[in-house]
Structures are given as C-alpha cells and as structure tokens.
Tab-separated table of C-alpha atoms in Angstrom:
chain	number	residue	atom	x	y	z
L	1	MET	CA	-29.769	36.916	238.189
L	2	LYS	CA	-31.574	35.592	235.123
L	3	LYS	CA	-29.886	35.702	231.743
L	4	LYS	CA	-31.819	37.470	229.024
L	5	ALA	CA	-31.927	35.178	225.984
L	6	VAL	CA	-33.586	34.702	222.616
L	7	PHE	CA	-33.810	31.586	220.444
L	8	LEU	CA	-33.629	32.418	216.716
L	9	PHE	CA	-35.494	29.590	215.036
L	10	ASN	CA	-34.835	28.833	211.346
L	11	PRO	CA	-38.001	27.049	210.122
L	12	ILE	CA	-36.353	25.495	207.037
L	13	SER	CA	-33.308	23.897	208.731
L	14	GLY	CA	-33.363	20.149	209.172
L	15	GLY	CA	-36.877	19.573	207.837
L	16	HIS	CA	-39.061	17.463	210.127
L	17	ARG	CA	-36.390	17.356	212.851
L	18	LEU	CA	-37.230	20.949	213.787
L	19	ILE	CA	-40.881	20.214	214.559
L	20	PRO	CA	-40.432	19.298	218.258
L	21	VAL	CA	-37.720	21.828	219.075
L	22	LYS	CA	-39.960	24.752	220.025
L	23	PRO	CA	-41.891	22.812	222.701
L	24	LEU	CA	-38.618	21.272	223.907
L	25	ILE	CA	-37.281	24.767	224.501
L	26	GLU	CA	-40.471	26.000	226.123
L	27	HIS	CA	-40.758	23.048	228.513
L	28	ASN	CA	-37.118	22.244	229.357
L	29	VAL	CA	-35.156	25.497	229.601
L	30	ASN	CA	-34.859	26.496	233.257
L	31	ARG	CA	-36.861	29.703	233.631
L	32	ASP	CA	-35.051	30.441	236.881
L	33	LEU	CA	-31.872	30.810	234.803
L	34	TYR	CA	-33.193	32.270	231.550
L	35	ASP	CA	-35.755	34.917	230.709
L	36	PHE	CA	-36.246	33.945	227.070
L	37	GLU	CA	-38.332	34.262	223.940
L	38	ILE	CA	-38.455	32.325	220.647
L	39	VAL	CA	-38.337	34.245	217.361
L	40	THR	CA	-38.721	32.718	213.887
L	41	THR	CA	-36.439	34.015	211.140
L	42	GLU	CA	-38.108	35.024	207.898
L	43	HIS	CA	-35.428	35.207	205.198
L	44	ALA	CA	-31.741	34.723	204.437
L	45	GLY	CA	-29.678	37.135	206.516
L	46	HIS	CA	-32.481	37.719	209.021
L	47	ALA	CA	-30.748	35.826	211.832
L	48	ARG	CA	-27.678	38.039	211.438
L	49	GLU	CA	-29.774	41.206	211.586
L	50	LEU	CA	-31.708	40.020	214.626
L	51	ALA	CA	-28.597	38.798	216.458
L	52	ARG	CA	-26.977	42.219	216.088
L	53	GLN	CA	-30.155	43.933	217.327
L	54	TYR	CA	-30.370	41.698	220.399
L	55	ALA	CA	-26.667	42.213	221.129
L	56	ASP	CA	-27.152	45.984	220.923
L	57	SER	CA	-30.102	45.613	223.311
L	58	GLY	CA	-27.915	43.936	225.934
L	59	TYR	CA	-29.096	40.328	225.670
L	60	ASP	CA	-26.831	37.798	227.364
L	61	VAL	CA	-27.318	34.937	224.890
L	62	VAL	CA	-28.651	34.535	221.349
L	63	PHE	CA	-29.283	30.909	220.404
L	64	ALA	CA	-29.012	29.693	216.810
L	65	VAL	CA	-31.682	27.020	216.311
L	66	GLY	CA	-30.812	25.545	212.929
L	67	GLY	CA	-27.909	24.378	210.807
L	68	ASP	CA	-24.454	25.690	209.966
L	69	GLY	CA	-25.856	28.572	207.919
L	70	THR	CA	-27.965	29.791	210.841
L	71	VAL	CA	-24.977	29.432	213.174
L	72	ASN	CA	-22.848	31.497	210.794
L	73	GLU	CA	-25.466	34.235	210.580
L	74	VAL	CA	-25.902	34.466	214.350
L	75	GLY	CA	-22.142	34.379	214.898
L	76	CYS	CA	-21.664	37.187	212.384
L	77	GLY	CA	-24.242	39.280	214.198
L	78	LEU	CA	-22.637	38.714	217.604
L	79	LYS	CA	-18.934	38.856	216.643
L	80	GLY	CA	-17.112	41.427	218.768
L	81	SER	CA	-20.028	41.918	221.185
L	82	ASP	CA	-20.518	40.907	224.822
L	83	THR	CA	-23.444	38.639	223.884
L	84	ALA	CA	-22.757	34.896	223.731
L	85	MET	CA	-23.970	32.556	220.993
L	86	GLY	CA	-25.645	29.284	221.932
L	87	ILE	CA	-26.475	26.510	219.466
L	88	ILE	CA	-29.358	24.057	219.197
L	89	PRO	CA	-28.103	22.012	216.210
L	90	CYS	CA	-30.793	21.073	213.707
L	91	GLY	CA	-28.958	21.046	210.385
L	92	SER	CA	-27.175	18.582	208.136
L	93	GLY	CA	-23.535	18.934	209.205
L	94	ASN	CA	-23.496	20.862	212.515
L	95	GLY	CA	-19.704	21.188	212.391
L	96	LEU	CA	-19.196	23.887	215.026
L	97	ALA	CA	-21.695	22.361	217.447
L	98	ARG	CA	-20.016	18.966	217.190
L	99	HIS	CA	-16.567	20.501	217.758
L	100	MET	CA	-17.821	22.238	220.909
L	101	GLY	CA	-19.299	19.029	222.326
L	102	ILE	CA	-22.974	19.948	221.916
L	103	SER	CA	-25.303	16.963	221.588
L	104	MET	CA	-26.973	16.278	218.239
L	105	ASP	CA	-30.076	15.158	220.143
L	106	PRO	CA	-32.262	18.306	220.378
L	107	PHE	CA	-33.635	17.226	223.782
L	108	LYS	CA	-30.127	16.805	225.231
L	109	ALA	CA	-28.928	19.984	223.519
L	110	VAL	CA	-31.714	21.927	225.208
L	111	LYS	CA	-31.130	20.296	228.612
L	112	TRP	CA	-27.413	21.172	228.689
L	113	LEU	CA	-28.289	24.860	228.520
L	114	ASN	CA	-29.112	24.622	232.203
L	115	LYS	CA	-25.495	23.540	232.877
L	116	SER	CA	-23.314	25.577	230.557
L	117	LYS	CA	-20.429	28.032	230.563
L	118	VAL	CA	-19.199	30.899	228.386
L	119	GLU	CA	-15.941	30.659	226.415
L	120	THR	CA	-14.447	33.032	223.853
L	121	ILE	CA	-13.373	31.628	220.487
L	122	ASP	CA	-11.569	32.824	217.370
L	123	THR	CA	-13.246	33.918	214.143
L	124	GLY	CA	-11.934	33.207	210.657
L	125	MET	CA	-12.284	35.700	207.822
L	126	ILE	CA	-12.376	34.860	204.110
L	127	CYS	CA	-12.522	37.967	201.913
L	128	ASP	CA	-14.419	39.827	204.674
L	129	HIS	CA	-16.860	36.922	205.226
L	130	PRO	CA	-16.642	35.650	208.846
L	131	PHE	CA	-16.528	31.897	209.340
L	132	PHE	CA	-16.405	29.896	212.539
L	133	CYS	CA	-15.856	26.311	211.408
L	134	THR	CA	-14.096	25.903	208.026
L	135	CYS	CA	-13.616	27.584	204.681
L	136	GLY	CA	-11.779	26.619	201.535
L	137	VAL	CA	-11.498	25.995	197.825
L	138	GLY	CA	-11.485	22.881	195.701
L	139	PHE	CA	-13.767	19.875	195.599
L	140	ASP	CA	-15.482	20.592	198.930
L	141	ALA	CA	-16.409	24.060	197.673
L	142	GLN	CA	-17.853	22.541	194.489
L	143	ILE	CA	-19.896	20.101	196.585
L	144	SER	CA	-21.189	22.915	198.804
L	145	LYS	CA	-22.433	24.644	195.637
L	146	SER	CA	-24.162	21.567	194.199
L	147	PHE	CA	-25.575	20.657	197.631
L	148	SER	CA	-27.051	24.151	198.025
L	149	GLU	CA	-28.807	23.703	194.679
L	150	SER	CA	-30.259	20.293	195.613
L	151	GLY	CA	-33.926	19.927	196.347
L	152	SER	CA	-33.352	18.096	199.632
L	153	ARG	CA	-30.867	18.108	202.513
L	154	GLY	CA	-29.159	15.514	204.684
L	155	ILE	CA	-26.145	13.227	204.502
L	156	ILE	CA	-27.624	11.030	201.727
L	157	THR	CA	-28.075	14.028	199.435
L	158	TYR	CA	-24.540	15.156	200.273
L	159	LEU	CA	-23.084	11.753	199.342
L	160	GLU	CA	-25.116	11.675	196.135
L	161	ASN	CA	-23.579	15.004	195.137
L	162	ILE	CA	-20.070	13.694	195.837
L	163	ILE	CA	-20.625	10.617	193.667
L	164	ARG	CA	-22.072	12.685	190.837
L	165	GLU	CA	-19.375	15.397	190.866
L	166	ILE	CA	-16.151	13.511	191.549
L	167	SER	CA	-15.689	11.860	188.147
L	168	SER	CA	-15.725	15.190	186.277
L	169	TYR	CA	-13.882	17.322	188.836
L	170	ARG	CA	-10.550	18.805	187.741
L	171	ASN	CA	-7.854	19.621	190.302
L	172	GLU	CA	-6.397	23.124	190.378
L	173	THR	CA	-2.982	24.656	190.912
L	174	TYR	CA	-2.826	27.277	193.661
L	175	GLN	CA	-0.156	29.780	194.626
L	176	LEU	CA	-0.215	30.120	198.395
L	177	ASN	CA	1.227	32.909	200.513
L	178	ILE	CA	1.494	31.479	204.026
L	179	ASP	CA	2.369	34.124	206.613
L	180	GLY	CA	4.646	35.706	204.006
L	181	SER	CA	6.154	32.505	202.525
L	182	ASN	CA	5.211	31.390	199.014
L	183	GLU	CA	4.383	27.877	197.842
L	184	THR	CA	2.742	26.406	194.734
L	185	VAL	CA	0.547	23.313	195.084
L	186	GLU	CA	-1.712	21.209	192.925
L	187	ALA	CA	-4.644	20.294	195.118
L	188	PHE	CA	-7.937	18.479	195.268
L	189	ILE	CA	-8.875	20.487	198.367
L	190	VAL	CA	-7.401	23.406	200.336
L	191	THR	CA	-9.287	23.791	203.616
L	192	CYS	CA	-8.762	26.303	206.424
L	193	GLY	CA	-10.052	25.092	209.768
L	194	ASN	CA	-10.921	27.250	212.739
L	195	ALA	CA	-12.771	24.225	214.110
L	196	GLY	CA	-11.770	20.644	213.335
L	197	GLN	CA	-14.448	19.331	210.996
L	198	TRP	CA	-16.701	20.036	208.057
L	199	GLY	CA	-19.579	18.406	209.922
L	200	ASN	CA	-20.950	14.879	210.371
L	201	ASN	CA	-17.675	14.061	212.219
L	202	ALA	CA	-15.561	14.421	209.052
L	203	TYR	CA	-12.374	15.819	210.627
L	204	ILE	CA	-10.575	17.689	207.856
L	205	ALA	CA	-8.520	19.655	210.429
L	206	PRO	CA	-8.266	17.245	213.379
L	207	THR	CA	-5.717	19.286	215.356
L	208	ALA	CA	-7.575	22.607	215.057
L	209	SER	CA	-8.408	24.639	218.154
L	210	LEU	CA	-10.980	27.409	218.431
L	211	GLN	CA	-8.834	29.313	220.900
L	212	ASP	CA	-5.232	29.231	219.633
L	213	GLY	CA	-5.324	32.255	217.310
L	214	LEU	CA	-4.320	30.073	214.343
L	215	LEU	CA	-5.815	28.639	211.165
L	216	ASN	CA	-5.258	24.916	210.623
L	217	ILE	CA	-4.595	24.380	206.909
L	218	SER	CA	-5.156	21.001	205.232
L	219	ILE	CA	-4.047	20.405	201.644
L	220	ILE	CA	-5.219	17.201	199.980
L	221	PRO	CA	-3.330	16.641	196.711
L	222	PRO	CA	-4.678	14.689	193.727
L	223	PHE	CA	-4.941	11.021	194.684
L	224	ALA	CA	-5.629	7.679	193.069
L	225	ALA	CA	-8.965	5.941	193.563
L	226	ILE	CA	-7.182	3.121	195.401
L	227	ASP	CA	-6.130	5.614	198.108
L	228	ALA	CA	-9.655	6.939	198.724
L	229	PRO	CA	-10.874	4.323	201.267
L	230	LEU	CA	-7.904	4.860	203.611
L	231	MET	CA	-8.244	8.622	203.337
L	232	ALA	CA	-11.965	8.423	204.138
L	233	LEU	CA	-11.262	6.205	207.145
L	234	GLN	CA	-8.633	8.631	208.445
L	235	LEU	CA	-10.993	11.548	207.847
L	236	PHE	CA	-13.680	10.072	210.117
L	237	ASN	CA	-11.197	8.670	212.679
L	238	ARG	CA	-9.550	12.076	213.245
L	239	GLN	CA	-6.277	10.689	211.838
L	240	LEU	CA	-5.959	12.484	208.516
L	241	TYR	CA	-2.718	14.029	209.788
L	242	LYS	CA	-1.178	10.520	209.580
L	243	ASN	CA	-1.660	10.385	205.807
L	244	LYS	CA	1.764	10.970	204.231
L	245	ASN	CA	0.212	12.666	201.183
L	246	VAL	CA	-1.829	15.224	203.130
L	247	LYS	CA	-0.053	18.400	204.165
L	248	MET	CA	-1.123	20.242	207.317
L	249	PHE	CA	0.234	23.381	208.934
L	250	ASP	CA	-0.852	26.313	211.095
L	251	CYS	CA	-0.746	29.975	210.132
L	252	ARG	CA	-2.344	33.330	210.873
L	253	GLU	CA	-2.829	34.531	207.308
L	254	LEU	CA	-3.210	32.696	204.010
L	255	THR	CA	-3.617	34.182	200.540
L	256	ILE	CA	-4.701	31.831	197.764
L	257	HIS	CA	-4.047	32.775	194.130
L	258	ARG	CA	-5.768	30.719	191.446
L	259	SER	CA	-6.183	30.928	187.684
L	260	GLY	CA	-9.529	32.712	187.779
L	261	PRO	CA	-12.708	33.408	189.744
L	262	GLY	CA	-14.696	30.480	191.052
L	263	VAL	CA	-16.516	28.936	193.958
L	264	ALA	CA	-15.250	28.842	197.545
L	265	HIS	CA	-17.115	28.015	200.730
L	266	PHE	CA	-17.395	29.198	204.306
L	267	ASP	CA	-19.167	27.133	206.975
L	268	GLY	CA	-20.640	24.979	204.223
L	269	ASP	CA	-22.168	27.820	202.212
L	270	PRO	CA	-20.843	28.439	198.687
L	271	VAL	CA	-19.671	31.875	197.607
L	272	MET	CA	-18.237	33.057	194.295
L	273	LEU	CA	-14.878	34.776	194.775
L	274	GLY	CA	-12.113	36.118	192.555
L	275	ASP	CA	-8.671	34.790	191.720
L	276	GLU	CA	-7.140	36.123	194.966
L	277	ILE	CA	-8.609	34.933	198.265
L	278	ASN	CA	-7.427	36.398	201.563
L	279	ILE	CA	-8.006	34.342	204.712
L	280	SER	CA	-7.091	35.357	208.265
L	281	ILE	CA	-7.932	34.747	211.925
L	282	VAL	CA	-9.357	37.182	214.475
L	283	PRO	CA	-8.427	35.813	217.916
L	284	LYS	CA	-10.914	35.684	220.799
L	285	SER	CA	-13.698	37.542	218.985
L	286	LEU	CA	-16.898	35.575	219.697
L	287	LYS	CA	-18.398	34.476	223.011
L	288	VAL	CA	-20.072	31.059	222.902
L	289	LEU	CA	-22.053	28.905	225.304
L	290	ILE	CA	-20.738	25.355	225.659
L	291	PRO	CA	-21.523	22.361	227.902
L	292	ASP	CA	-19.909	22.735	231.323
L	293	LYS	CA	-17.668	19.684	231.126
L	294	PRO	CA	-13.925	19.069	230.798
L	295	GLY	CA	-12.301	19.267	227.383
L	296	LYS	CA	-10.637	21.777	225.134
L	297	ILE	CA	-12.322	23.509	222.216
C-alpha cells in the first residue's frame, strides 16, 4: 500500500542549493511507494501549521525540505501524532539529519527514501518550545542570534560571527537544578543535547541518544585561548567528553537560573527568555523516517 506523503519545501533555506531539489524529488521518489505532493511554505511558522494539518488528515509522512528551522517547525507540527517526519537537508547545520545518518547530498537523501524505516525519538522542551537537536544558553546562543541577523548563511558566515563576537563575550554564572540537585557553575556554554551535535559535525553532546529518554548536558567552563585548538579538535572528532575541563552528564529535567533575561537557542534559532529556564525531555514522542541501515540514533 502506498504511503501518503507531502514535501514541505522552504524556498529560502540553503540558497542556491535548493534549486535542484524539487525535480530530484519528482524524478527519484518511487511512486509505487509514495503518493506525494510538494508544497512551498510561505512564511515563518507555516511549515508547523501545514504539518499539523497533514497529520490530522492522516498522512503517513511529512518531509521537511530545508534547514534546522524547517525541521523544527515540521517536528513541532507532528509531535505526538502517528505521522512520521522525513528530512531532505538543505540548510547550514543540518544537525538532526546528520545525527540520524541522512546524507547531505540532496540526490542521495532523496534516493534513500525508497529504502527507509520509521523510528520513534524523544523531544526536548525548553520553556514550552519543542526542540529535537540541541538547546542552550551562553556563547552558542549569542552566535545563533548574531547569525540569524546576518545577511547571508553558511559555515563561513557562522565562523565570521564567532570571530567577531568571542573577544567581547562575557561568561555567566548559572544556578542549575539537575533532577532536583543544585549546582552553581560559571560557564562559557551550557548545552542540552537530545541529538549529538549542533550541526556541521560539531559534536557538543557526543554520547547523546535520541531514544534514551535523557538529556545530555555539556558545560564548557571559561577557558584560555591556548586551550581552544584542542577543544575544537575534540568537538569535531566526537571526543569532547575526554576534555578534563568539560563536564557532561545525563538528566531528565534541568532548570537554569541566571542573573536576568537574555538569549537562548533551540535547534539553532535564538529566543529571548527570562532568568529561569526549564528544560525537559518527552520520551518517544516523534516518529521519524531514517535510512534503513544498522546503527543507533
């Protein structure tokens, strides 16, 4: 029996890389397996609205064709439903897609749809905002804000923002309540991972699993410039847990208290939140389509 599917296409994700995706979908998705249509989103939040409508209409799969923001919107619309989310990654970071083993090559990403399986993953919540990859406070949240205000996208723009912001950034002191236990930390970054990476294979939470019902917390304290190269190497080699200065632990609930309101991020998008931030995990709450190959997610 054919699966009823829709591809929600974000026309502003990934710039020129999105140009060939529509014909790739039309010509390479197996029509014996999928009865599908392609719909272009029109504004922020539209993918979430459409995903919920298609889930209510009994569609089997809603595909997010775009970047991490599009994936978050579609996931939010499908969370708790029987409709699975598929991803054709066309953004800058593509953190969740990378974690799930989906190819960054649009042609390959489309082809694997013909050999895929459904799994159910956890959803993170930060102050009632669902997230599926990472959320947090600190320098990465500041970069997500400046990146969102940049006139262009891509890894080069992201690195330019890091270089510009890092010299003036001031670390913060946070009071953490971790599953009922209290701790005070001074930190450069506090990240909560449902998946293992921010995107671009930067593994901030290298031991995270999408199916264990836990948040993987990574706390990077203030560090000297001389320590930055090793930390960057460990970040991209999935070995940040080996750094003696980085603290990692798992929990189900985390409350962050800080001195005042400020920026946080979820799935790469900045959001202004207050001085108390509640973060939790909702186990097995989103169905996803992943490549049918061995490996845990």
